[in-house]
Structures are given as structure tokens and as C-alpha cells.
Amino acid sequence: MRTALVTGASRGIGRAIALRLAKDGFRVIVNYARDGAAAREVVDRIGANAVAVRADLGVPEEVTALAQRVAAETDVLDVLVNNAGIGLPRPIGEVTRADYARLFAVNVEGPFFLTQQLLPLIPDGGRIVNLTSGVTRIAFPEAIAYAMSKGAVQTFTLALAKELGPRGITVNNVAPGIIDTDANAGWLRGDPEAQARAAGRHAVNRVGRADEIADVVAFAASPQAGFVTGTTIDATGGGNL
Ligand code: NAP
């Protein structure tokens, strides 16, 4: 049985990815940071072939502990999905150094060093999928530092794909548009005007669903995507076309 690690898989897009990969026959390691109950719910839904592992990707020791735990769980990690991420909806004038440091610790350093430490487990033909965002393509000064963090991940993907390509390991980004998850609940849920504004940013004129992003990640993680690497799969519903 193939094994996948999905970071930030207790809620939102990561949860949908974990459930989808389980359906595709993977044993899934479900990482989370705080919400143990939500992570357990995901594991219970999957059944025997799932395990929850707590680790805050913004804390270097916890990243190392996660990599060690994965190595204890499996000799081979077929798929790594770097999904965990936090937002920072602030323009340049309002970003503090502490906000910036935490954002880059979770969104950039975490996946970088987690991937570094897991590479020995990833076999020839393995898959790495990184969650970025439409805001690497669409100027979004309302969350400038967040967009920069995703830009860093995009560049990470490009370079790593070249290094790992000869082994048949693909590395790709999936860039969602505005998706209905807890990350957007505060301004989106229960506000029809905000929903209409958000929908209007996408050509398909609606907000996206977590399972739609999971479908795209599942493709990038599949054997059928062996000739796709170093790229960004845009899953923004036609954001700002
Ligand atoms: P979400 O609903 O806020 O869920 C975040 C998940 O990540 C949770 O499972 C959370 O765990 C985990 N997490 C948060 N901080 C973590 C940390 N420091 N270490 C480990 N896990 C952590 O987020 P989402 O909307 O699903 O977003 C998932 C990814 O897609 C992120 O990278 C985000 O930037 C990207 N994205 C989202 C959207 C969107 O519109 N939603 C758009 C573009 C890109 P706990 O449950 O334990 O807190």
C-alpha cells in the first residue's frame, strides 16, 4: 500500500486531500497543529489506514519530530503534500516583524525543511505537491506577505523539480482561488455580499470547494501525472481572467 503525508490535514483543503488520497488507496498520515479532535475525525473516517501526527510546522524541532515519526511509520513515502499554511490578511503598512517571521516559518521554512528531511524516504517515481495560491499570479496587496510566502514555495517547487526529475519524482504546485474553508470563514460565510464579491473574482462566478482542490492534488499525486513537473496547476476557477 502506498503512503502519503498530508500536512494540515485536520481541516479544510488538507482534510479533503487526505480523504481523497485514502479513497485512491493510500495509507494517509494526517498532520495537524492544534485541532486534535478534527484530526481524529479525519482518521476515523478513513479507518485503519490512517494515523494523526501533531506537529507545528512553524517550530523547527516539531518539523524534525514529524519527519522522524513518518520514518518510524513507513520506509517509503510515496506522496508528500505540503498543504499546511496560514494567512495574513494585511497590507504592507500593517505587517509586523513577528507576523512576518511566523508566516514564513509556517508557510516556507516548514515545508522546505520537512521536504529536506523526508527526501530519503521518497522513492523514484514519488510525488511532491505544494499548495500555493492564485495570489502568486494575481497582485494581492491586501495580503502581500502571504502572497510572497507562496511565491517562495513556487520557486522552491521549480528548482526541486529539476533536481529530482531524473529519478521520476515530480514536484508541482496547486494554486487555489478562494475556497470555502475555515481560513475564509470570518469574512465569507454568512455574508452574501462578500460571497458575491469573492465569486466575481473567478470566471466560473462562484467560490471553490475543498474537494475540488483535492481532485487536482490527487491528479498531481497520481501515476498519470508523471510527465508534469516543476509547474503550477491553476485551480482558481479562472481567477482574474
Ligand atoms: P484552513 O482551513 O485554515 O486549515 C488549515 C490546516 O492547516 C488545518 O488542518 C490546520 O491544523 C493546519 N495548520 C495550520 N497551521 C499549522 C501549522 N503551523 N503546522 C501544521 N499544521 C497547521 O486552511 P485551508 O483554507 O484549508 O488552506 C490550506 C492550504 O491552501 C494553505 O496552504 C493555504 O494557504 C492554501 N490556500 C487556501 C486558499 C483558500 O481560499 N482557502 C486559497 C489559496 C491557497 P489545525 O486544525 O490543527 O489548526
Coordinates of C-alpha atoms and ligand atoms in Angstrom, one line a residue:
M1 CA 0.0 0.0 0.0
R2 CA 1.3 3.4 -0.9
T3 CA 1.7 6.0 1.8
A4 CA 1.0 9.8 1.7
L5 CA 1.7 12.5 4.2
V6 CA -0.6 15.5 4.1
T7 CA 0.3 18.4 6.3
G8 CA -2.5 20.5 7.8
A9 CA -5.0 17.7 7.1
S10 CA -7.3 18.2 10.1
R11 CA -9.5 20.8 8.4
G12 CA -10.2 22.5 5.0
I13 CA -8.3 21.6 1.9
G14 CA -5.8 19.3 3.6
R15 CA -8.7 17.3 5.1
A16 CA -10.3 16.9 1.7
I17 CA -6.9 15.8 0.2
A18 CA -6.4 13.2 3.0
L19 CA -9.9 11.8 2.4
R20 CA -9.4 11.7 -1.4
L21 CA -6.0 10.1 -1.2
A22 CA -7.4 7.5 1.2
K23 CA -10.1 6.8 -1.4
D24 CA -7.4 6.4 -4.0
G25 CA -5.9 3.6 -1.9
F26 CA -3.2 5.5 0.1
R27 CA -2.4 5.0 3.7
V28 CA -2.5 8.6 5.0
I29 CA -0.5 10.3 7.7
V30 CA -2.7 13.2 8.8
N31 CA -0.6 16.1 10.2
Y32 CA -2.3 18.9 12.3
A33 CA -1.2 21.6 14.6
R34 CA -3.9 22.2 17.2
D35 CA -7.2 20.7 16.5
G36 CA -6.7 17.1 17.6
A37 CA -10.4 16.4 17.6
A38 CA -10.7 17.4 13.9
A39 CA -7.6 15.3 13.0
R40 CA -9.1 12.3 14.9
E41 CA -12.4 12.7 12.9
V42 CA -10.4 12.5 9.6
V43 CA -8.6 9.4 10.8
D44 CA -11.8 7.8 12.0
R45 CA -13.4 8.4 8.6
I46 CA -10.5 6.8 6.8
G47 CA -10.3 3.9 9.1
A48 CA -7.4 1.6 9.8
N49 CA -5.1 3.1 7.1
A50 CA -4.6 6.5 8.7
V51 CA -2.7 8.0 11.6
A52 CA -2.8 11.5 13.1
V53 CA 0.5 13.2 14.0
R54 CA 0.6 16.6 15.7
A55 CA 3.4 19.0 14.7
D56 CA 3.5 22.7 14.3
L57 CA 5.4 23.4 11.0
G58 CA 6.5 26.8 12.3
V59 CA 8.6 25.2 15.0
P60 CA 11.8 23.6 13.7
E61 CA 12.0 20.9 16.4
E62 CA 8.4 19.8 15.6
V63 CA 9.2 19.6 11.9
T64 CA 12.1 17.3 12.7
A65 CA 9.9 15.2 15.1
L66 CA 7.3 14.9 12.3
A67 CA 9.9 13.7 9.8
Q68 CA 11.2 11.2 12.4
R69 CA 7.7 10.0 13.1
V70 CA 7.0 9.5 9.4
A71 CA 10.2 7.5 9.1
A72 CA 9.1 5.3 12.1
E73 CA 5.7 4.8 10.4
T74 CA 7.0 3.9 6.9
D75 CA 10.2 3.1 4.9
V76 CA 8.7 4.7 1.8
L77 CA 6.8 7.9 1.4
D78 CA 5.2 7.9 -2.0
V79 CA 3.5 11.2 -1.8
L80 CA 4.2 14.3 0.2
V81 CA 1.6 17.1 0.2
N82 CA 2.8 20.3 1.7
N83 CA -0.6 21.8 2.4
A84 CA -0.4 23.4 5.9
G85 CA -0.4 27.1 5.7
I86 CA -1.6 30.3 7.5
G87 CA -2.8 33.5 6.1
L88 CA -2.0 37.1 6.9
P89 CA -4.7 39.5 5.5
R90 CA -2.7 42.7 6.0
P91 CA -1.3 45.3 3.6
I92 CA 2.4 46.3 3.8
G93 CA 1.8 49.1 6.3
E94 CA 0.3 46.7 8.9
V95 CA 2.7 43.7 8.8
T96 CA 4.8 43.4 11.9
R97 CA 8.1 41.6 12.1
A98 CA 6.6 39.0 14.4
D99 CA 3.7 38.3 11.9
Y100 CA 6.2 38.1 9.0
A101 CA 8.5 35.7 10.9
R102 CA 5.7 33.4 11.9
L103 CA 4.2 33.4 8.4
F104 CA 7.4 32.5 6.7
A105 CA 8.2 29.9 9.4
V106 CA 5.0 28.0 8.8
N107 CA 4.5 28.6 5.0
V108 CA 8.1 28.5 3.8
E109 CA 10.6 27.1 6.3
G110 CA 8.3 24.4 7.5
P111 CA 7.7 22.8 4.0
F112 CA 11.3 23.4 3.0
F113 CA 12.9 21.6 5.9
L114 CA 10.2 18.9 6.1
T115 CA 10.8 18.1 2.5
Q116 CA 14.6 18.1 3.0
Q117 CA 14.2 15.6 5.9
L118 CA 11.8 13.4 4.1
L119 CA 13.6 13.2 0.8
P120 CA 15.5 10.0 1.8
L121 CA 12.1 8.2 2.1
I122 CA 10.7 9.4 -1.2
P123 CA 11.2 6.7 -3.9
D124 CA 11.9 7.0 -7.6
G125 CA 8.5 8.0 -9.1
G126 CA 7.4 9.7 -6.0
R127 CA 5.3 12.8 -5.9
I128 CA 5.6 16.2 -4.0
V129 CA 2.6 18.6 -4.2
N130 CA 2.8 22.0 -2.7
L131 CA -0.2 24.2 -2.1
T132 CA 0.4 27.8 -3.2
S133 CA -2.2 30.3 -4.2
G134 CA -3.7 32.3 -7.1
V135 CA -2.1 35.3 -5.5
T136 CA 1.3 34.3 -6.9
R137 CA -0.2 35.3 -10.3
I138 CA -2.8 37.9 -9.2
A139 CA -1.5 41.0 -7.4
F140 CA -3.0 41.0 -4.0
P141 CA -1.6 43.8 -1.8
E142 CA -4.3 43.0 0.8
A143 CA -2.1 40.1 1.9
I144 CA 1.3 41.0 0.5
A145 CA 3.5 38.9 2.8
Y146 CA 1.2 35.9 2.4
A147 CA 1.5 36.2 -1.4
M148 CA 5.3 36.4 -1.0
S149 CA 5.4 33.3 1.1
K150 CA 3.6 31.4 -1.6
G151 CA 5.9 32.9 -4.3
A152 CA 8.8 31.4 -2.3
V153 CA 7.2 28.0 -2.4
Q154 CA 6.5 28.3 -6.1
T155 CA 10.3 28.9 -6.7
F156 CA 11.1 26.0 -4.3
T157 CA 9.0 23.7 -6.5
L158 CA 10.6 24.8 -9.7
A159 CA 14.2 24.2 -8.5
L160 CA 13.4 20.9 -6.7
A161 CA 11.6 19.5 -9.7
K162 CA 14.8 19.9 -11.7
E163 CA 16.9 18.2 -9.1
L164 CA 14.5 15.3 -8.6
G165 CA 13.3 14.9 -12.2
P166 CA 15.9 12.3 -13.2
R167 CA 14.5 10.0 -10.6
G168 CA 11.0 10.4 -11.9
I169 CA 9.9 12.3 -8.8
T170 CA 7.6 15.1 -9.8
V171 CA 7.2 18.4 -7.8
N172 CA 4.2 20.6 -8.6
N173 CA 2.2 23.4 -7.1
V174 CA -1.5 23.5 -6.9
A175 CA -2.7 27.1 -6.7
P176 CA -6.3 27.5 -5.4
G177 CA -8.5 30.5 -5.7
I178 CA -10.9 31.5 -2.9
I179 CA -12.1 28.3 -1.3
D180 CA -14.8 27.9 1.3
T181 CA -12.7 26.8 4.3
D182 CA -12.3 28.0 7.9
A183 CA -9.5 30.2 6.7
N184 CA -12.1 32.4 5.0
A185 CA -15.0 31.8 7.3
G186 CA -14.7 35.1 9.1
W187 CA -15.3 37.3 6.1
L188 CA -17.1 34.9 3.7
R189 CA -19.6 32.6 5.5
G190 CA -23.0 34.0 6.1
D191 CA -22.3 37.2 4.1
P192 CA -24.0 37.0 0.7
E193 CA -22.4 40.3 -0.4
A194 CA -18.9 39.1 0.4
Q195 CA -19.7 35.8 -1.3
A196 CA -20.8 37.6 -4.4
R197 CA -17.7 39.7 -4.5
A198 CA -15.5 36.6 -4.0
A199 CA -17.3 34.7 -6.7
G200 CA -16.9 37.6 -9.0
R201 CA -13.2 37.3 -8.9
H202 CA -13.5 33.8 -10.5
A203 CA -14.6 33.3 -14.2
V204 CA -16.8 30.5 -13.0
N205 CA -18.5 33.0 -10.8
R206 CA -18.5 31.0 -7.6
V207 CA -16.3 30.2 -4.6
G208 CA -14.4 26.9 -4.8
R209 CA -14.8 23.8 -2.6
A210 CA -12.0 22.0 -0.8
D211 CA -12.9 18.7 -2.6
E212 CA -12.3 20.4 -6.0
I213 CA -8.8 21.3 -4.9
A214 CA -8.3 17.7 -3.6
D215 CA -9.2 16.4 -7.0
V216 CA -6.4 18.4 -8.6
V217 CA -3.9 17.4 -6.0
A218 CA -5.0 13.7 -6.5
F219 CA -4.2 14.1 -10.1
A220 CA -0.7 15.6 -9.4
A221 CA -0.1 12.8 -7.0
S222 CA -1.2 10.1 -9.5
P223 CA 0.9 7.9 -11.8
Q224 CA -0.9 9.7 -14.7
A225 CA 0.9 12.9 -13.9
G226 CA 4.4 11.5 -14.5
F227 CA 5.1 14.0 -17.3
V228 CA 4.0 17.1 -15.4
T229 CA 6.6 18.7 -13.1
G230 CA 8.0 22.0 -11.9
T231 CA 4.8 23.7 -12.7
T232 CA 1.8 25.3 -11.1
I233 CA -1.7 23.9 -11.7
D234 CA -4.0 26.8 -11.5
A235 CA -7.2 25.9 -9.6
T236 CA -8.7 29.4 -9.2
G237 CA -11.8 28.9 -11.3
G238 CA -10.4 31.3 -13.7
G239 CA -9.3 33.9 -11.1
N240 CA -9.0 37.4 -12.6
L241 CA -9.0 36.3 -16.2
Ligands
NAP1 P1 -7.6 26.1 7.0 O1 -9.0 25.8 6.7 O2 -7.2 27.2 7.8 O3 -6.9 24.8 7.6 C1 -5.5 24.8 7.8 C2 -5.0 23.4 8.2 O4 -3.6 23.6 8.4 C3 -5.6 22.9 9.5 O5 -5.6 21.5 9.3 C4 -4.5 23.3 10.5 O6 -4.4 22.5 11.6 C5 -3.3 23.2 9.7 N1 -2.2 24.1 10.2 C6 -2.3 25.5 10.4 N2 -1.2 25.9 10.9 C7 -0.3 24.9 11.0 C8 1.0 24.7 11.5 N3 1.7 25.7 11.9 N4 1.5 23.5 11.4 C9 0.8 22.4 10.9 N5 -0.4 22.5 10.5 C10 -1.0 23.7 10.5 O7 -6.7 26.3 5.6 P2 -7.2 26.0 4.1 O8 -8.0 27.1 3.6 O9 -7.6 24.6 4.0 O10 -5.7 26.2 3.4 C11 -4.9 25.0 3.1 C12 -3.8 25.5 2.2 O11 -4.3 26.0 1.0 C13 -2.9 26.6 2.8 O12 -1.6 26.4 2.4 C14 -3.5 27.9 2.2 O13 -2.5 28.9 2.1 C15 -3.8 27.3 0.8 N6 -4.8 28.2 0.1 C16 -6.1 28.3 0.6 C17 -7.0 29.1 0.0 C18 -8.4 29.3 0.5 O14 -9.1 30.1 -0.1 N7 -8.8 28.6 1.5 C19 -6.6 29.7 -1.2 C20 -5.3 29.6 -1.7 C21 -4.4 28.8 -1.0 P3 -5.3 22.7 13.0 O15 -6.7 22.2 12.6 O16 -4.7 21.8 14.0 O17 -5.3 24.1 13.3

